[in-house]
Amino acid sequence: MMTEKNESKGTILIIDDERVILDLTSIVLRNRGYTVHTASDATSGMAVLEECRPQMVLLDYMMPMVDGLTALKQIRQRYPDTYVIIFTGKGNEELAVELMKAGASDYIVKPFNNQNLVERIENVLRIRDVELRNQELLQERELLLAEIEAWNQELERRVQQKSEALQQAQAEIVQSEKLASLGYLSAGMAHEIRNPLNSISLFAQLLKSTLDDPEKVDYVDKILKEADRIDDIMRKLLDASKRPRFQLSEVRLDRVIEATLEAFRPQISLHGIAVVKEFRRIPPPFQADPAEIEQIFTNLFLNSIHEMNDGGSLTVVLDQDERNMVIRIADTGPGIPREHVAKIFDPFFTTKTSGSGLGLAVVLRIVKTYDGRIDVEKSDESGTVFAIRLPLSGV
């Protein structure tokens, strides 16, 4: 093997088992400004190729051990940026097709004219430069397309986020307007209904005191019971629309949750419901009306128990992040139908055969009173998860 290096306009490796070809070709190319490496067989030529990575290989077609066609295929497979011109002692169309299919850029029939050799080499190198530049441009194009796609996805994600935030804001505005309208309505209704309702209750009690017939006494008891039910609905209606009298004190969420679960223990045992408590990080005490906070959990636990008459699991997770106290209440009931999720906080909306449909409206009003939010994080056939976030600010 022989190597000659000059200030060059390219590097060329010559692989040929004829010493005369190696010497004469290297002289011609060196004089034209190329750096030339030589090898007398394909095996040593592959070693030089690995070391110097030339732009071009001049490769003899007929060589001992590893022939030129086999070496050509190896070079094109392992070094795709190295272009190959084949030296051959015979030239025909069939051979040309075979060489081009194997990856040769050109072939030159021996003996060759020096000027023709140099022109063919320079032509292939020009083609190589153009093709490699095209590859670079294609790669840049793919990178730009990938960046554009990433930008589009990010834009779509941000638009989706903003759209969801806008929808949430609009929903909260609508909900606030509903509660405000309900407040005006309920205040008037309470006055107009409670006065005659009190009269009904009073006269029913007077009538009851004069009766001896058990059947008639039972009728009066039913009147009183229904009057109490109407009064209870009015009270819930007022609670859902405006804040009643309240008294602030230090409240610990973990204790409120424990006490509320304890109050429901008979119903929980009756329906065979397993309770799972996960108090990951217990928030510090905060100023609130204990009765209001308890009412949040009373209504949510009651709904969950109602959905698991045949048993299930009630999970309460208490945690906090940098800004909020976070409570998640999950049940394994049948879930809320998707078309109902947007309506469950509306006053009087209910899918139960009994109930006023005011429980979740009351919960929403209380949560908003403390600048918090409540969401249905999940609801499907595996159950429902409510998430409540109350701010830590001021705690």
mmCIF file of C-alpha atoms in Angstrom:
data_model
loop_
_atom_site.group_PDB
_atom_site.id
_atom_site.type_symbol
_atom_site.label_atom_id
_atom_site.label_comp_id
_atom_site.label_asym_id
_atom_site.label_seq_id
_atom_site.Cartn_x
_atom_site.Cartn_y
_atom_site.Cartn_z
ATOM 1 C CA MET A 1 0.000 0.000 0.000
ATOM 2 C CA MET A 2 1.217 3.537 -0.747
ATOM 3 C CA THR A 3 -0.188 6.872 0.397
ATOM 4 C CA GLU A 4 0.550 10.326 -0.949
ATOM 5 C CA LYS A 5 -0.959 13.497 0.531
ATOM 6 C CA ASN A 6 -0.942 17.028 -0.877
ATOM 7 C CA GLU A 7 -3.074 20.110 -0.559
ATOM 8 C CA SER A 8 -5.947 18.642 -2.465
ATOM 9 C CA LYS A 9 -9.394 19.224 -3.834
ATOM 10 C CA GLY A 10 -10.467 15.755 -2.778
ATOM 11 C CA THR A 11 -9.372 12.355 -1.534
ATOM 12 C CA ILE A 12 -9.376 9.336 -3.838
ATOM 13 C CA LEU A 13 -8.564 5.697 -3.044
ATOM 14 C CA ILE A 14 -7.304 3.477 -5.881
ATOM 15 C CA ILE A 15 -7.726 -0.301 -5.420
ATOM 16 C CA ASP A 16 -6.105 -2.357 -8.187
ATOM 17 C CA ASP A 17 -3.860 -5.426 -8.240
ATOM 18 C CA GLU A 18 -1.810 -4.008 -11.160
ATOM 19 C CA ARG A 19 1.106 -1.983 -9.817
ATOM 20 C CA VAL A 20 1.435 0.023 -13.024
ATOM 21 C CA ILE A 21 -2.192 1.188 -12.819
ATOM 22 C CA LEU A 22 -1.719 2.203 -9.170
ATOM 23 C CA ASP A 23 1.423 4.199 -9.878
ATOM 24 C CA LEU A 24 0.361 5.907 -13.085
ATOM 25 C CA THR A 25 -3.147 6.773 -11.883
ATOM 26 C CA SER A 26 -1.905 8.136 -8.564
ATOM 27 C CA ILE A 27 0.635 10.357 -10.410
ATOM 28 C CA VAL A 28 -2.046 11.722 -12.731
ATOM 29 C CA LEU A 29 -4.444 12.476 -9.903
ATOM 30 C CA ARG A 30 -1.804 13.864 -7.599
ATOM 31 C CA ASN A 31 -0.727 16.278 -10.334
ATOM 32 C CA ARG A 32 -4.367 17.374 -10.625
ATOM 33 C CA GLY A 33 -4.474 18.305 -6.938
ATOM 34 C CA TYR A 34 -6.010 15.221 -5.324
ATOM 35 C CA THR A 35 -4.862 13.324 -2.246
ATOM 36 C CA VAL A 36 -4.327 9.741 -3.315
ATOM 37 C CA HIS A 37 -4.360 6.485 -1.325
ATOM 38 C CA THR A 38 -3.645 3.130 -2.930
ATOM 39 C CA ALA A 39 -4.263 -0.530 -2.133
ATOM 40 C CA SER A 40 -3.424 -3.672 -4.113
ATOM 41 C CA ASP A 41 -6.447 -5.736 -3.024
ATOM 42 C CA ALA A 42 -9.976 -5.250 -1.721
ATOM 43 C CA THR A 43 -9.253 -6.372 1.844
ATOM 44 C CA SER A 44 -6.465 -3.865 2.459
ATOM 45 C CA GLY A 45 -8.445 -1.310 0.496
ATOM 46 C CA MET A 46 -11.373 -1.617 2.913
ATOM 47 C CA ALA A 47 -8.977 -0.957 5.799
ATOM 48 C CA VAL A 48 -7.687 2.222 4.115
ATOM 49 C CA LEU A 49 -11.238 3.234 3.311
ATOM 50 C CA GLU A 50 -12.240 2.914 6.965
ATOM 51 C CA GLU A 51 -9.288 5.063 8.005
ATOM 52 C CA CYS A 52 -9.326 7.895 5.456
ATOM 53 C CA ARG A 53 -12.970 7.959 4.228
ATOM 54 C CA PRO A 54 -12.257 9.227 0.677
ATOM 55 C CA GLN A 55 -14.819 10.934 -1.508
ATOM 56 C CA MET A 56 -14.172 8.408 -4.290
ATOM 57 C CA VAL A 57 -12.820 4.916 -4.879
ATOM 58 C CA LEU A 58 -11.353 3.794 -8.225
ATOM 59 C CA LEU A 59 -11.910 0.039 -8.035
ATOM 60 C CA ASP A 60 -10.638 -2.700 -10.349
ATOM 61 C CA TYR A 61 -13.352 -5.130 -11.446
ATOM 62 C CA MET A 62 -11.103 -8.208 -11.746
ATOM 63 C CA MET A 63 -9.063 -8.889 -8.580
ATOM 64 C CA PRO A 64 -7.994 -12.036 -6.727
ATOM 65 C CA MET A 65 -9.740 -13.159 -3.516
ATOM 66 C CA VAL A 66 -12.417 -10.434 -3.292
ATOM 67 C CA ASP A 67 -13.573 -9.312 -6.739
ATOM 68 C CA GLY A 68 -14.495 -5.761 -7.610
ATOM 69 C CA LEU A 69 -18.273 -6.362 -7.729
ATOM 70 C CA THR A 70 -18.314 -7.793 -4.199
ATOM 71 C CA ALA A 71 -16.108 -4.966 -2.931
ATOM 72 C CA LEU A 72 -18.380 -2.411 -4.680
ATOM 73 C CA LYS A 73 -21.456 -3.699 -2.866
ATOM 74 C CA GLN A 74 -19.639 -3.637 0.482
ATOM 75 C CA ILE A 75 -18.412 -0.086 -0.059
ATOM 76 C CA ARG A 76 -21.836 1.241 -1.057
ATOM 77 C CA GLN A 77 -23.470 -0.479 1.875
ATOM 78 C CA ARG A 78 -20.988 0.610 4.545
ATOM 79 C CA TYR A 79 -19.867 3.986 3.115
ATOM 80 C CA PRO A 80 -22.782 5.484 1.160
ATOM 81 C CA ASP A 81 -21.049 8.886 0.867
ATOM 82 C CA THR A 82 -18.094 7.338 -0.980
ATOM 83 C CA TYR A 83 -18.743 7.095 -4.721
ATOM 84 C CA VAL A 84 -17.153 4.340 -6.844
ATOM 85 C CA ILE A 85 -15.824 4.210 -10.414
ATOM 86 C CA ILE A 86 -14.995 0.737 -11.715
ATOM 87 C CA PHE A 87 -11.923 -0.091 -13.825
ATOM 88 C CA THR A 88 -12.641 -2.953 -16.175
ATOM 89 C CA GLY A 89 -10.811 -4.617 -19.027
ATOM 90 C CA LYS A 90 -14.043 -5.236 -20.920
ATOM 91 C CA GLY A 91 -17.021 -3.029 -21.465
ATOM 92 C CA ASN A 92 -20.508 -4.005 -22.546
ATOM 93 C CA GLU A 93 -24.099 -3.068 -21.804
ATOM 94 C CA GLU A 94 -24.777 -6.082 -19.598
ATOM 95 C CA LEU A 95 -21.770 -5.297 -17.380
ATOM 96 C CA ALA A 96 -22.703 -1.617 -17.211
ATOM 97 C CA VAL A 97 -26.219 -2.484 -15.992
ATOM 98 C CA GLU A 98 -24.835 -4.902 -13.395
ATOM 99 C CA LEU A 99 -22.357 -2.319 -12.064
ATOM 100 C CA MET A 100 -24.914 0.504 -11.924
ATOM 101 C CA LYS A 101 -27.384 -1.708 -10.063
ATOM 102 C CA ALA A 102 -24.650 -2.537 -7.546
ATOM 103 C CA GLY A 103 -24.050 1.166 -6.920
ATOM 104 C CA ALA A 104 -21.222 2.210 -9.242
ATOM 105 C CA SER A 105 -21.300 5.827 -10.368
ATOM 106 C CA ASP A 106 -19.410 5.101 -13.612
ATOM 107 C CA TYR A 107 -17.060 2.599 -15.205
ATOM 108 C CA ILE A 108 -13.902 3.119 -17.273
ATOM 109 C CA VAL A 109 -12.498 0.595 -19.709
ATOM 110 C CA LYS A 110 -8.794 -0.103 -19.565
ATOM 111 C CA PRO A 111 -6.580 1.150 -21.097
ATOM 112 C CA PHE A 112 -7.899 4.657 -20.567
ATOM 113 C CA ASN A 113 -6.945 8.156 -21.603
ATOM 114 C CA ASN A 114 -5.624 10.257 -18.721
ATOM 115 C CA GLN A 115 -7.657 13.307 -19.661
ATOM 116 C CA ASN A 116 -10.814 11.208 -20.023
ATOM 117 C CA LEU A 117 -10.106 9.627 -16.603
ATOM 118 C CA VAL A 118 -9.804 13.012 -14.915
ATOM 119 C CA GLU A 119 -12.929 14.365 -16.626
ATOM 120 C CA ARG A 120 -14.971 11.315 -15.592
ATOM 121 C CA ILE A 121 -13.729 11.616 -12.009
ATOM 122 C CA GLU A 122 -14.509 15.320 -11.833
ATOM 123 C CA ASN A 123 -17.957 14.724 -13.293
ATOM 124 C CA VAL A 124 -18.769 12.042 -10.694
ATOM 125 C CA LEU A 125 -17.459 14.257 -7.887
ATOM 126 C CA ARG A 126 -19.687 17.103 -9.092
ATOM 127 C CA ILE A 127 -22.653 14.740 -9.103
ATOM 128 C CA ARG A 128 -21.651 13.562 -5.624
ATOM 129 C CA ASP A 129 -21.542 17.144 -4.322
ATOM 130 C CA VAL A 130 -24.985 17.856 -5.761
ATOM 131 C CA GLU A 131 -26.518 14.644 -4.397
ATOM 132 C CA LEU A 132 -25.014 15.057 -0.937
ATOM 133 C CA ARG A 133 -26.194 18.660 -0.843
ATOM 134 C CA ASN A 134 -29.648 17.477 -1.869
ATOM 135 C CA GLN A 135 -29.569 14.958 0.970
ATOM 136 C CA GLU A 136 -28.614 17.706 3.401
ATOM 137 C CA LEU A 137 -31.429 19.874 2.106
ATOM 138 C CA LEU A 138 -33.875 16.987 2.434
ATOM 139 C CA GLN A 139 -32.715 16.386 5.991
ATOM 140 C CA GLU A 140 -33.075 20.080 6.763
ATOM 141 C CA ARG A 141 -36.532 19.957 5.196
ATOM 142 C CA GLU A 142 -37.499 16.999 7.391
ATOM 143 C CA LEU A 143 -36.196 18.814 10.459
ATOM 144 C CA LEU A 144 -38.128 21.945 9.528
ATOM 145 C CA LEU A 145 -41.279 19.911 8.898
ATOM 146 C CA ALA A 146 -40.814 18.203 12.270
ATOM 147 C CA GLU A 147 -40.354 21.599 13.948
ATOM 148 C CA ILE A 148 -43.428 22.970 12.189
ATOM 149 C CA GLU A 149 -45.400 19.909 13.255
ATOM 150 C CA ALA A 150 -44.194 20.371 16.838
ATOM 151 C CA TRP A 151 -45.172 24.067 16.695
ATOM 152 C CA ASN A 152 -48.579 23.129 15.289
ATOM 153 C CA GLN A 153 -49.123 20.584 18.042
ATOM 154 C CA GLU A 154 -48.047 23.097 20.679
ATOM 155 C CA LEU A 155 -50.343 25.706 19.145
ATOM 156 C CA GLU A 156 -53.228 23.236 19.072
ATOM 157 C CA ARG A 157 -52.494 22.294 22.683
ATOM 158 C CA ARG A 158 -52.508 25.947 23.771
ATOM 159 C CA VAL A 159 -55.657 26.684 21.801
ATOM 160 C CA GLN A 160 -57.284 23.653 23.407
ATOM 161 C CA GLN A 161 -56.189 24.808 26.863
ATOM 162 C CA LYS A 162 -57.468 28.336 26.274
ATOM 163 C CA SER A 163 -60.720 27.007 24.803
ATOM 164 C CA GLU A 164 -61.256 24.741 27.789
ATOM 165 C CA ALA A 165 -60.435 27.593 30.170
ATOM 166 C CA LEU A 166 -62.889 29.838 28.306
ATOM 167 C CA GLN A 167 -65.577 27.158 28.385
ATOM 168 C CA GLN A 168 -64.933 26.680 32.090
ATOM 169 C CA ALA A 169 -65.158 30.418 32.703
ATOM 170 C CA GLN A 170 -68.365 30.650 30.673
ATOM 171 C CA ALA A 171 -69.823 27.697 32.569
ATOM 172 C CA GLU A 172 -68.932 29.317 35.883
ATOM 173 C CA ILE A 173 -70.502 32.612 34.791
ATOM 174 C CA VAL A 174 -73.676 30.800 33.731
ATOM 175 C CA GLN A 175 -73.698 28.886 37.010
ATOM 176 C CA SER A 176 -73.232 32.097 38.990
ATOM 177 C CA GLU A 177 -76.085 33.717 37.078
ATOM 178 C CA LYS A 178 -78.285 30.718 37.798
ATOM 179 C CA LEU A 179 -77.495 30.903 41.502
ATOM 180 C CA ALA A 180 -78.110 34.652 41.537
ATOM 181 C CA SER A 181 -81.468 34.215 39.800
ATOM 182 C CA LEU A 182 -82.290 31.401 42.166
ATOM 183 C CA GLY A 183 -81.438 33.680 45.091
ATOM 184 C CA TYR A 184 -83.919 36.332 44.005
ATOM 185 C CA LEU A 185 -86.560 33.702 43.311
ATOM 186 C CA SER A 186 -86.055 31.720 46.499
ATOM 187 C CA ALA A 187 -86.109 34.805 48.736
ATOM 188 C CA GLY A 188 -89.526 35.765 47.390
ATOM 189 C CA MET A 189 -90.792 32.189 47.427
ATOM 190 C CA ALA A 190 -89.665 31.651 51.010
ATOM 191 C CA HIS A 191 -91.724 34.606 52.190
ATOM 192 C CA GLU A 192 -94.775 33.774 50.092
ATOM 193 C CA ILE A 193 -94.760 30.029 50.844
ATOM 194 C CA ARG A 194 -93.653 29.893 54.457
ATOM 195 C CA ASN A 195 -96.416 32.147 55.757
ATOM 196 C CA PRO A 196 -99.278 29.926 54.519
ATOM 197 C CA LEU A 197 -97.180 26.848 55.287
ATOM 198 C CA ASN A 198 -96.860 27.930 58.919
ATOM 199 C CA SER A 199 -100.634 28.429 59.058
ATOM 200 C CA ILE A 200 -101.181 24.943 57.610
ATOM 201 C CA SER A 201 -98.869 23.415 60.193
ATOM 202 C CA LEU A 202 -100.462 25.345 63.064
ATOM 203 C CA PHE A 203 -104.047 24.486 62.189
ATOM 204 C CA ALA A 204 -103.091 20.860 61.467
ATOM 205 C CA GLN A 205 -101.607 20.576 64.962
ATOM 206 C CA LEU A 206 -104.742 22.166 66.463
ATOM 207 C CA LEU A 207 -106.915 19.793 64.476
ATOM 208 C CA LYS A 208 -104.847 16.819 65.595
ATOM 209 C CA SER A 209 -105.360 17.721 69.265
ATOM 210 C CA THR A 210 -109.128 17.441 68.813
ATOM 211 C CA LEU A 211 -109.158 14.073 67.058
ATOM 212 C CA ASP A 212 -109.708 10.662 68.633
ATOM 213 C CA ASP A 213 -109.961 8.620 65.451
ATOM 214 C CA PRO A 214 -106.503 7.023 64.839
ATOM 215 C CA GLU A 215 -107.030 7.013 61.080
ATOM 216 C CA LYS A 216 -107.760 10.758 61.000
ATOM 217 C CA VAL A 217 -104.816 11.424 63.317
ATOM 218 C CA ASP A 218 -102.646 9.572 60.796
ATOM 219 C CA TYR A 219 -103.956 11.796 58.000
ATOM 220 C CA VAL A 220 -103.038 14.903 59.970
ATOM 221 C CA ASP A 221 -99.556 13.481 60.677
ATOM 222 C CA LYS A 222 -99.062 13.042 56.948
ATOM 223 C CA ILE A 223 -100.097 16.675 56.399
ATOM 224 C CA LEU A 224 -97.544 17.806 58.976
ATOM 225 C CA LYS A 225 -94.868 15.576 57.479
ATOM 226 C CA GLU A 226 -95.396 16.999 53.987
ATOM 227 C CA ALA A 227 -95.427 20.539 55.382
ATOM 228 C CA ASP A 228 -92.076 19.833 57.021
ATOM 229 C CA ARG A 229 -90.798 18.458 53.719
ATOM 230 C CA ILE A 230 -91.815 21.643 51.901
ATOM 231 C CA ASP A 231 -90.090 23.692 54.586
ATOM 232 C CA ASP A 232 -86.964 21.565 54.220
ATOM 233 C CA ILE A 233 -86.963 22.112 50.446
ATOM 234 C CA MET A 234 -87.284 25.853 50.974
ATOM 235 C CA ARG A 235 -84.374 25.786 53.419
ATOM 236 C CA LYS A 236 -82.223 23.866 50.933
ATOM 237 C CA LEU A 237 -83.239 26.259 48.199
ATOM 238 C CA LEU A 238 -82.086 29.194 50.275
ATOM 239 C CA ASP A 239 -78.855 27.390 51.208
ATOM 240 C CA ALA A 240 -78.097 26.741 47.537
ATOM 241 C CA SER A 241 -78.634 30.337 46.497
ATOM 242 C CA LYS A 242 -77.143 32.387 49.318
ATOM 243 C CA ARG A 243 -75.034 31.929 52.375
ATOM 244 C CA PRO A 244 -77.001 31.556 55.617
ATOM 245 C CA ARG A 245 -75.747 32.794 58.954
ATOM 246 C CA PHE A 246 -72.286 31.447 59.586
ATOM 247 C CA GLN A 247 -69.666 31.383 62.290
ATOM 248 C CA LEU A 248 -65.976 31.098 61.464
ATOM 249 C CA SER A 249 -63.565 29.021 63.480
ATOM 250 C CA GLU A 250 -60.490 26.874 62.876
ATOM 251 C CA VAL A 251 -61.369 23.856 60.770
ATOM 252 C CA ARG A 252 -59.230 20.796 60.131
ATOM 253 C CA LEU A 253 -60.297 18.943 57.028
ATOM 254 C CA ASP A 254 -59.089 15.539 58.234
ATOM 255 C CA ARG A 255 -61.243 15.793 61.366
ATOM 256 C CA VAL A 256 -64.306 16.957 59.435
ATOM 257 C CA ILE A 257 -63.933 14.046 57.016
ATOM 258 C CA GLU A 258 -63.508 11.552 59.866
ATOM 259 C CA ALA A 259 -66.569 12.899 61.708
ATOM 260 C CA THR A 260 -68.738 12.879 58.587
ATOM 261 C CA LEU A 261 -67.747 9.321 57.700
ATOM 262 C CA GLU A 262 -68.515 8.255 61.248
ATOM 263 C CA ALA A 263 -72.007 9.756 60.950
ATOM 264 C CA PHE A 264 -72.606 7.641 57.840
ATOM 265 C CA ARG A 265 -71.184 4.456 59.350
ATOM 266 C CA PRO A 266 -74.613 2.735 59.747
ATOM 267 C CA GLN A 267 -75.493 3.285 56.046
ATOM 268 C CA ILE A 268 -71.971 2.295 54.969
ATOM 269 C CA SER A 269 -72.188 -0.963 56.929
ATOM 270 C CA LEU A 270 -75.736 -1.648 55.739
ATOM 271 C CA HIS A 271 -74.725 -1.484 52.069
ATOM 272 C CA GLY A 272 -71.407 -3.322 52.538
ATOM 273 C CA ILE A 273 -69.277 -0.401 51.370
ATOM 274 C CA ALA A 274 -65.534 -0.447 52.029
ATOM 275 C CA VAL A 275 -64.071 2.920 53.047
ATOM 276 C CA VAL A 276 -60.503 3.793 52.026
ATOM 277 C CA LYS A 277 -58.886 6.894 53.537
ATOM 278 C CA GLU A 278 -55.654 8.250 52.086
ATOM 279 C CA PHE A 279 -54.498 11.258 54.087
ATOM 280 C CA ARG A 280 -51.274 11.927 52.184
ATOM 281 C CA ARG A 281 -50.564 15.432 53.447
ATOM 282 C CA ILE A 282 -52.888 16.968 56.008
ATOM 283 C CA PRO A 283 -53.448 20.679 55.339
ATOM 284 C CA PRO A 284 -53.110 23.136 58.230
ATOM 285 C CA PRO A 285 -56.261 24.415 59.952
ATOM 286 C CA PHE A 286 -58.095 27.224 58.172
ATOM 287 C CA GLN A 287 -60.881 29.668 58.987
ATOM 288 C CA ALA A 288 -64.308 28.406 57.914
ATOM 289 C CA ASP A 289 -67.768 27.573 59.144
ATOM 290 C CA PRO A 290 -67.518 23.922 60.295
ATOM 291 C CA ALA A 291 -71.152 23.260 59.414
ATOM 292 C CA GLU A 292 -70.613 24.440 55.829
ATOM 293 C CA ILE A 293 -67.506 22.316 55.334
ATOM 294 C CA GLU A 294 -69.287 19.322 56.836
ATOM 295 C CA GLN A 295 -72.200 19.889 54.448
ATOM 296 C CA ILE A 296 -69.860 19.521 51.463
ATOM 297 C CA PHE A 297 -68.858 16.028 52.537
ATOM 298 C CA THR A 298 -72.338 15.090 53.755
ATOM 299 C CA ASN A 299 -73.850 15.687 50.327
ATOM 300 C CA LEU A 300 -71.019 14.017 48.403
ATOM 301 C CA PHE A 301 -70.876 10.949 50.687
ATOM 302 C CA LEU A 302 -74.673 10.647 50.548
ATOM 303 C CA ASN A 303 -74.606 10.639 46.740
ATOM 304 C CA SER A 304 -71.821 8.021 46.652
ATOM 305 C CA ILE A 305 -73.637 5.730 49.108
ATOM 306 C CA HIS A 306 -76.846 6.079 47.116
ATOM 307 C CA GLU A 307 -74.977 4.889 43.985
ATOM 308 C CA MET A 308 -73.580 1.783 45.744
ATOM 309 C CA ASN A 309 -76.628 0.051 47.180
ATOM 310 C CA ASP A 310 -75.085 -3.326 46.394
ATOM 311 C CA GLY A 311 -71.680 -2.538 47.894
ATOM 312 C CA GLY A 312 -68.539 -0.987 46.561
ATOM 313 C CA SER A 313 -65.651 1.194 47.620
ATOM 314 C CA LEU A 314 -65.643 4.792 48.848
ATOM 315 C CA THR A 315 -62.201 6.393 48.690
ATOM 316 C CA VAL A 316 -61.328 9.741 50.256
ATOM 317 C CA VAL A 317 -57.941 11.252 49.383
ATOM 318 C CA LEU A 318 -56.708 14.305 51.269
ATOM 319 C CA ASP A 319 -53.639 16.143 50.014
ATOM 320 C CA GLN A 320 -52.259 19.578 49.264
ATOM 321 C CA ASP A 321 -50.040 21.204 46.674
ATOM 322 C CA GLU A 322 -48.322 24.578 46.624
ATOM 323 C CA ARG A 323 -51.588 26.496 46.267
ATOM 324 C CA ASN A 324 -54.533 24.325 47.268
ATOM 325 C CA MET A 325 -55.946 21.832 49.688
ATOM 326 C CA VAL A 326 -57.097 18.948 47.495
ATOM 327 C CA ILE A 327 -59.788 16.421 48.358
ATOM 328 C CA ARG A 328 -60.836 13.621 46.024
ATOM 329 C CA ILE A 329 -63.918 11.514 46.695
ATOM 330 C CA ALA A 330 -64.207 8.417 44.540
ATOM 331 C CA ASP A 331 -66.879 5.729 44.435
ATOM 332 C CA THR A 332 -67.297 2.560 42.395
ATOM 333 C CA GLY A 333 -70.889 3.213 41.409
ATOM 334 C CA PRO A 334 -72.187 3.113 37.820
ATOM 335 C CA GLY A 335 -70.982 6.659 37.087
ATOM 336 C CA ILE A 336 -72.764 9.758 35.853
ATOM 337 C CA PRO A 337 -73.989 9.641 32.235
ATOM 338 C CA ARG A 338 -71.837 11.914 30.090
ATOM 339 C CA GLU A 339 -74.807 14.014 29.010
ATOM 340 C CA HIS A 340 -75.628 14.752 32.672
ATOM 341 C CA VAL A 341 -72.172 15.783 33.902
ATOM 342 C CA ALA A 342 -72.578 19.417 32.835
ATOM 343 C CA LYS A 343 -75.940 19.668 34.648
ATOM 344 C CA ILE A 344 -75.296 18.007 38.012
ATOM 345 C CA PHE A 345 -74.606 21.303 39.815
ATOM 346 C CA ASP A 346 -77.788 22.907 38.485
ATOM 347 C CA PRO A 347 -80.459 23.475 41.143
ATOM 348 C CA PHE A 348 -83.277 20.871 41.038
ATOM 349 C CA PHE A 349 -81.417 18.635 38.575
ATOM 350 C CA THR A 350 -81.625 15.033 39.728
ATOM 351 C CA THR A 351 -81.896 11.559 38.235
ATOM 352 C CA LYS A 352 -83.094 10.043 41.505
ATOM 353 C CA THR A 353 -86.692 9.056 42.090
ATOM 354 C CA SER A 354 -86.538 10.982 45.349
ATOM 355 C CA GLY A 355 -84.571 14.049 46.366
ATOM 356 C CA SER A 356 -84.729 17.746 45.679
ATOM 357 C CA GLY A 357 -81.766 18.008 43.328
ATOM 358 C CA LEU A 358 -80.244 20.733 45.495
ATOM 359 C CA GLY A 359 -77.431 18.829 47.226
ATOM 360 C CA LEU A 360 -74.680 19.472 44.676
ATOM 361 C CA ALA A 361 -75.901 23.025 44.114
ATOM 362 C CA VAL A 362 -75.353 23.620 47.830
ATOM 363 C CA VAL A 363 -71.896 22.025 47.596
ATOM 364 C CA LEU A 364 -70.976 24.296 44.670
ATOM 365 C CA ARG A 365 -72.184 27.399 46.507
ATOM 366 C CA ILE A 366 -70.140 26.535 49.610
ATOM 367 C CA VAL A 367 -66.990 25.708 47.640
ATOM 368 C CA LYS A 368 -67.244 28.992 45.732
ATOM 369 C CA THR A 369 -67.781 30.846 49.006
ATOM 370 C CA TYR A 370 -64.230 29.812 49.951
ATOM 371 C CA ASP A 371 -62.857 30.688 46.463
ATOM 372 C CA GLY A 372 -62.466 27.026 45.631
ATOM 373 C CA ARG A 373 -63.615 24.818 42.797
ATOM 374 C CA ILE A 374 -65.162 21.401 42.404
ATOM 375 C CA ASP A 375 -64.864 19.231 39.296
ATOM 376 C CA VAL A 376 -65.893 15.810 38.116
ATOM 377 C CA GLU A 377 -62.448 14.402 37.337
ATOM 378 C CA LYS A 378 -63.757 11.071 36.092
ATOM 379 C CA SER A 379 -67.083 9.383 35.620
ATOM 380 C CA ASP A 380 -67.560 6.123 33.778
ATOM 381 C CA GLU A 381 -68.805 2.611 34.406
ATOM 382 C CA SER A 382 -66.021 2.100 36.973
ATOM 383 C CA GLY A 383 -67.200 4.978 39.167
ATOM 384 C CA THR A 384 -67.045 8.718 39.760
ATOM 385 C CA VAL A 385 -64.319 10.959 41.166
ATOM 386 C CA PHE A 386 -65.055 14.444 42.504
ATOM 387 C CA ALA A 387 -62.093 16.756 43.110
ATOM 388 C CA ILE A 388 -62.367 19.746 45.453
ATOM 389 C CA ARG A 389 -59.675 22.412 45.620
ATOM 390 C CA LEU A 390 -59.711 25.013 48.372
ATOM 391 C CA PRO A 391 -56.998 27.703 48.365
ATOM 392 C CA LEU A 392 -54.266 27.649 50.990
ATOM 393 C CA SER A 393 -53.983 31.438 50.886
ATOM 394 C CA GLY A 394 -54.829 32.873 54.262
ATOM 395 C CA VAL A 395 -54.385 29.489 55.952
#
